[in-house]
XYZ file of C-alpha atoms in Angstrom:
292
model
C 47.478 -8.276 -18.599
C 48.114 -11.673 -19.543
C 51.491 -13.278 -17.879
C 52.942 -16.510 -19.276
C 56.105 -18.471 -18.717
C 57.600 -19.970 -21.735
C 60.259 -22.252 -22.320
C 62.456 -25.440 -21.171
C 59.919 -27.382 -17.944
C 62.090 -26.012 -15.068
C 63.762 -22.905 -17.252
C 60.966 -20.794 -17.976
C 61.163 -17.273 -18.473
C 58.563 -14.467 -17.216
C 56.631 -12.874 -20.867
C 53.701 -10.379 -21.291
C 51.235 -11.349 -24.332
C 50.660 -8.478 -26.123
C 46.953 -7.680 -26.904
C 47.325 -8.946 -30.930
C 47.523 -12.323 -28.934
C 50.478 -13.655 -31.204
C 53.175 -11.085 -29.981
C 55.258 -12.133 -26.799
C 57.081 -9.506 -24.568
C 60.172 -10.309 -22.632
C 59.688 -9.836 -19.094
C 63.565 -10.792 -17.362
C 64.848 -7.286 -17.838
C 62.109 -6.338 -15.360
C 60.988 -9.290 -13.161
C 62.374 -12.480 -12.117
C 59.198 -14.845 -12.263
C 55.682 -14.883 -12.824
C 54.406 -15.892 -8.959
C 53.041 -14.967 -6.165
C 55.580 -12.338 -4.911
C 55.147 -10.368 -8.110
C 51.483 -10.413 -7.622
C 51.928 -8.862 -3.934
C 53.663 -5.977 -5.342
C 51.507 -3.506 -6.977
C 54.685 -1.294 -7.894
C 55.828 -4.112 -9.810
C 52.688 -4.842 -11.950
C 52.414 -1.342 -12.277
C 55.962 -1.241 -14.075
C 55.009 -3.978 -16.111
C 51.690 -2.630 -17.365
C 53.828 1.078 -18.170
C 56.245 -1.256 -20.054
C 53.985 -2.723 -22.368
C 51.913 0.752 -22.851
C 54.953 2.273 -23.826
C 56.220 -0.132 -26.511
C 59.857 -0.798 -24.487
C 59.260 -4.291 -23.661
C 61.449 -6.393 -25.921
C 59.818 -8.900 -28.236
C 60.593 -12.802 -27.488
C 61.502 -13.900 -31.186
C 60.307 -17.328 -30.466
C 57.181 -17.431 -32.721
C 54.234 -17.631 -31.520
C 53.242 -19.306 -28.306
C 51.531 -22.533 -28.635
C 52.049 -23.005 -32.158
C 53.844 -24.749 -34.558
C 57.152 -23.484 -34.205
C 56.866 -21.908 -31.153
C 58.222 -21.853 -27.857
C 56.800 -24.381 -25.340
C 54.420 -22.372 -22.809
C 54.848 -23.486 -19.314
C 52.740 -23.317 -16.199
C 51.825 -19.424 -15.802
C 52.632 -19.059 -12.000
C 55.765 -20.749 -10.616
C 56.781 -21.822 -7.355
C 52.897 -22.829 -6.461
C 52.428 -22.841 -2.402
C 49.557 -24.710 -2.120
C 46.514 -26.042 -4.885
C 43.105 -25.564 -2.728
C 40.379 -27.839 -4.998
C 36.556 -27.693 -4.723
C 34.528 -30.800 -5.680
C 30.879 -30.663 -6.518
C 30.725 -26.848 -7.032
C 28.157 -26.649 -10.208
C 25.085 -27.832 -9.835
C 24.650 -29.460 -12.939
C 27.904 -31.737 -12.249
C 26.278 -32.956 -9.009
C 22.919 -33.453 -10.702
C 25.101 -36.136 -13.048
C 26.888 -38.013 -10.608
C 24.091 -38.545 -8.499
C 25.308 -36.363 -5.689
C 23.453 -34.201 -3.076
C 24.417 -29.901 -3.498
C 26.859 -29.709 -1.239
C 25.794 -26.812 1.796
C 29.441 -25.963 2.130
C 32.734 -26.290 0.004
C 34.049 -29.767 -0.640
C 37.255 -29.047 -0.186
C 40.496 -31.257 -1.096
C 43.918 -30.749 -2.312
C 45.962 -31.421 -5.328
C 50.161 -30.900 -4.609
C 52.067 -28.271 -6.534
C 54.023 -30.691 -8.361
C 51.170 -32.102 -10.317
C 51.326 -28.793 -12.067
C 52.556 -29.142 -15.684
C 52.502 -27.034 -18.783
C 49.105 -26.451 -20.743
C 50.025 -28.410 -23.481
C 52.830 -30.832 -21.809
C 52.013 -34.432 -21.815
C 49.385 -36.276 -19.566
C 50.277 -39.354 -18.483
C 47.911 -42.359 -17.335
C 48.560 -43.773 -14.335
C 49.860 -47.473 -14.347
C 46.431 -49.944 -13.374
C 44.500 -46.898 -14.643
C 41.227 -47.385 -15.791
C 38.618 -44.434 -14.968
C 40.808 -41.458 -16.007
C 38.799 -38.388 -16.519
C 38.720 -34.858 -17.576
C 37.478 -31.460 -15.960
C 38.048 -28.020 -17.232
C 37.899 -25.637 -14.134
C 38.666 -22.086 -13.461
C 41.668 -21.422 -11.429
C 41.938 -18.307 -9.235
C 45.385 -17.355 -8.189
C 45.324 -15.572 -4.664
C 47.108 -12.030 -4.895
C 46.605 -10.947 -1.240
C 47.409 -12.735 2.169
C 43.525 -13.886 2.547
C 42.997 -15.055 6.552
C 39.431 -14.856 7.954
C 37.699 -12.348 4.853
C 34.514 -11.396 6.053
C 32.422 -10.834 2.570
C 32.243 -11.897 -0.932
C 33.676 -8.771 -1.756
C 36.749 -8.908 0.456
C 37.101 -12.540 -0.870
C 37.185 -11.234 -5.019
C 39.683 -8.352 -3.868
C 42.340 -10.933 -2.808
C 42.230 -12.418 -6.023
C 44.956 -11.722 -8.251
C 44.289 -13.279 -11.684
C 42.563 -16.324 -13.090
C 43.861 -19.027 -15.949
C 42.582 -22.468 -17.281
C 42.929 -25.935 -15.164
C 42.449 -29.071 -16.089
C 41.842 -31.035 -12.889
C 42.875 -34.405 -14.373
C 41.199 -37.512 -12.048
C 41.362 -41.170 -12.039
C 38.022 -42.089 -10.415
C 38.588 -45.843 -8.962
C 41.709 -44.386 -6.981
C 39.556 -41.360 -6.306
C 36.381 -43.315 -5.510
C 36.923 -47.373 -5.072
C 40.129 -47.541 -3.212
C 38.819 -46.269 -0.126
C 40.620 -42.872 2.495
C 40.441 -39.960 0.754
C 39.906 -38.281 -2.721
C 43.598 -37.141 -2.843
C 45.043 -40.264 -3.988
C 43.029 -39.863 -7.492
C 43.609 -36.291 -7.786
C 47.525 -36.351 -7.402
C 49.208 -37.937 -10.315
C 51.518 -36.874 -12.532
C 51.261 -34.325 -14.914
C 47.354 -34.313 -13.321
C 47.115 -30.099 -13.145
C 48.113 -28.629 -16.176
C 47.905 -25.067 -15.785
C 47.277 -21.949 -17.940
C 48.262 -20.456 -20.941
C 48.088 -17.866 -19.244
C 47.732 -15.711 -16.322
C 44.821 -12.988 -16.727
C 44.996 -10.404 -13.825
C 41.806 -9.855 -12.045
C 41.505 -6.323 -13.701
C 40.497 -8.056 -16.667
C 38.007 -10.691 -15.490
C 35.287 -8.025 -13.919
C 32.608 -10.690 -13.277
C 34.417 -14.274 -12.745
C 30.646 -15.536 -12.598
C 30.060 -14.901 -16.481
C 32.544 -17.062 -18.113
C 32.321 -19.952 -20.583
C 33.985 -23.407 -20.234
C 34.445 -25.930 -22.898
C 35.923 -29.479 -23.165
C 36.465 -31.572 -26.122
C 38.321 -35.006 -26.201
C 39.126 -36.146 -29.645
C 37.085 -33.367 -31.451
C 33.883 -34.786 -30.019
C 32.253 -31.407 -27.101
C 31.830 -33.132 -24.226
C 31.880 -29.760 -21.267
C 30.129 -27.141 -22.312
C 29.058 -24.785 -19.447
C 29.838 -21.651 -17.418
C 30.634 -19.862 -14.049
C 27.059 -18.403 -13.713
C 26.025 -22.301 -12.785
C 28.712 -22.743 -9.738
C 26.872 -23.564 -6.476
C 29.806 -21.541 -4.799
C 31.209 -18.202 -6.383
C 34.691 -17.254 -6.312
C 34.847 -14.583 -4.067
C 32.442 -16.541 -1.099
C 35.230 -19.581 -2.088
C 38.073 -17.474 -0.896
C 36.464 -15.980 1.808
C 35.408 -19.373 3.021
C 38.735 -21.183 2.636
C 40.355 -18.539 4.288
C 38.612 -19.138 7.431
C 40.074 -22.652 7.804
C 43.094 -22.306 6.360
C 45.546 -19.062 5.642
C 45.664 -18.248 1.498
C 49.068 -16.491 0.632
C 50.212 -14.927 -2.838
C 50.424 -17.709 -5.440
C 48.102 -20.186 -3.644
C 45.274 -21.442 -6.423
C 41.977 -22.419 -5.495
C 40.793 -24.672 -8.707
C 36.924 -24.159 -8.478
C 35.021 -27.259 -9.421
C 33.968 -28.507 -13.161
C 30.569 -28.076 -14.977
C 28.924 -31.024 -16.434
C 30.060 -33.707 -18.775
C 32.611 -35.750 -17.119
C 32.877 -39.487 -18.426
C 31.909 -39.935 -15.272
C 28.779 -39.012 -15.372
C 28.165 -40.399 -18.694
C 26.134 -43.525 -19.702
C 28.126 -47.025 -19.452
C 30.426 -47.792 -21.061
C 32.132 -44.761 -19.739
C 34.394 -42.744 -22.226
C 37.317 -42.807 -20.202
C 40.624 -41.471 -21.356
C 43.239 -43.706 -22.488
C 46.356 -43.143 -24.033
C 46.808 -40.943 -27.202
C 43.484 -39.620 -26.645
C 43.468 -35.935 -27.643
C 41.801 -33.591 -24.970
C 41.196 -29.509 -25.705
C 39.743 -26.974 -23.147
C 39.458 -23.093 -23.043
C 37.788 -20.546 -20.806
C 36.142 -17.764 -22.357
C 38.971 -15.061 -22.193
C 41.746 -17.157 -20.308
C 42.645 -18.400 -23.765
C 43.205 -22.620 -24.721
C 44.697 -25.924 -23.615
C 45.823 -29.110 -25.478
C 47.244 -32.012 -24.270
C 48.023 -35.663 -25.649
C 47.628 -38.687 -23.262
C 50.438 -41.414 -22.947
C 51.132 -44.129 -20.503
C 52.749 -43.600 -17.335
């Protein structure tokens, strides 16, 4: 199934996508939110996906999401607990900035409120200069996780995937010394979706195709198959430092193509720079820089 939230940032309402991919179901009369205690509870997800296979799901007359016309989609999971982030995790992306493969997860942390729409407004920081874009797969934890033993344990807590952009502004990141966190936790630096996918649709999270373009021009182009560390060892591994719960997200590194890792002068974003992104399956971002 493919979950969304749509409407006012802060008033969202729960909605299925039907499978014609224009056609949105209302989910209120069933459900109060798309998070993590909905993904807990089988029963519930169950009465969602008899719902939609029955036709009784009302339709959201809204037109359709995304488009012109249509309602604003919001981030697909609400009330976020935490935003678990891998650095370095493909080896090409290393290879370009220079940086040894990592023998174990790079792990730091973006906060929940960084999360934003997929097509909301990202804003530059103020004294911003090295803002940058990364198109990473986000898995969305559907099972208490706690010391998993296998790769296989780790992919069964999973309980969907969607697109994140994993905005960063590499001086506060890099030059300003402590840290990565302080370049990772803008504003408006995670958008977040369109959608939710359950896991039941993704059956091999290693086999998917990212893409990045800023101002029309490709600049990602890559895919799971190249991550150093696959999703299910990065749950199991995180969970043995830290305790994953129902809604947590684990965003799981960016392939190549970063500005920076590009030749000087670096193509870093500024405002009203135009950046798209989409994960083969998980569906499409767009977003439209300003200034903070």
């Amino acid at each position: 199934m493919k979950l969304l939230r749509v409407g006012a940032a802060g008033a969202e309402r729960p909605a299925l996508l039907d499978p014609d991919g224009t056609t949105l179901r209302d989910l209120s009369g069933l459900v109060t939110d798309i998070d993590g205690a909905l993904l807990a509870d089988p029963s519930a997800l169950e009465r969602i996906a008899s719902a939609a296979a029955s036709g009784e799901l009302p339709v959201l007359d809204t037109g359709v999401p995304g488009g012109t016309g249509g309602p604003r989609v919001g981030p697909p999971l609400g009330r976020i607990g935490k935003i678990v982030c891998i650095g370095l995790n493909y080896h090409d992306h290393a290879a370009e900035t220079g940086a040894e493969i990592p023998t174990e997860p790079i792990i730091f942390f973006k906060a929940p409120d960084t999360v934003v729409g997929p097509e909301d407004t990202v804003l530059v920081p103020r004294g911003s200069v090295k803002t940058d874009w990364e198109v990473e797969l986000a898995v969305v934890i559907g099972r208490t996780a706690r010391y998993l033993d296998s790769v296989e344990e780790g992919l069964a807590h999973v309980g969907g995937y969607a697109i994140s952009h994993d905005v960063s502004e590499r001086a506060f990141q890099i030059e300003r010394g402590g840290t990565w966190d302080k370049g990772k936790n803008c504003e408006t630096f995670n958008p977040l979706g369109p959608w939710l996918v359950t896991a039941d649709e993704v059956p091999d999270p290693q086999a998917l195709s990212l893409r990045l373009w800023v101002n029309g021009e490709l600049q990602q182009d890559g895919t799971t198959a190249r991550q150093i560390f696959g999703v299910g060892e990065l749950v199991r591994y995180v969970s043995q430092f830290m305790t994953l719960y129902p809604g947590d997200v684990i965003n799981t590194g960016t392939p190549a193509g970063v500005a920076l890792g590009k030749p000087e002068p670096k193509p870093f974003l500024r405002a009203g720079d135009v950046v798209e992104l989409e994960i083969g399956g998980l569906g499409r971002q767009r977003q439209v820089l300003a200034d903070a």
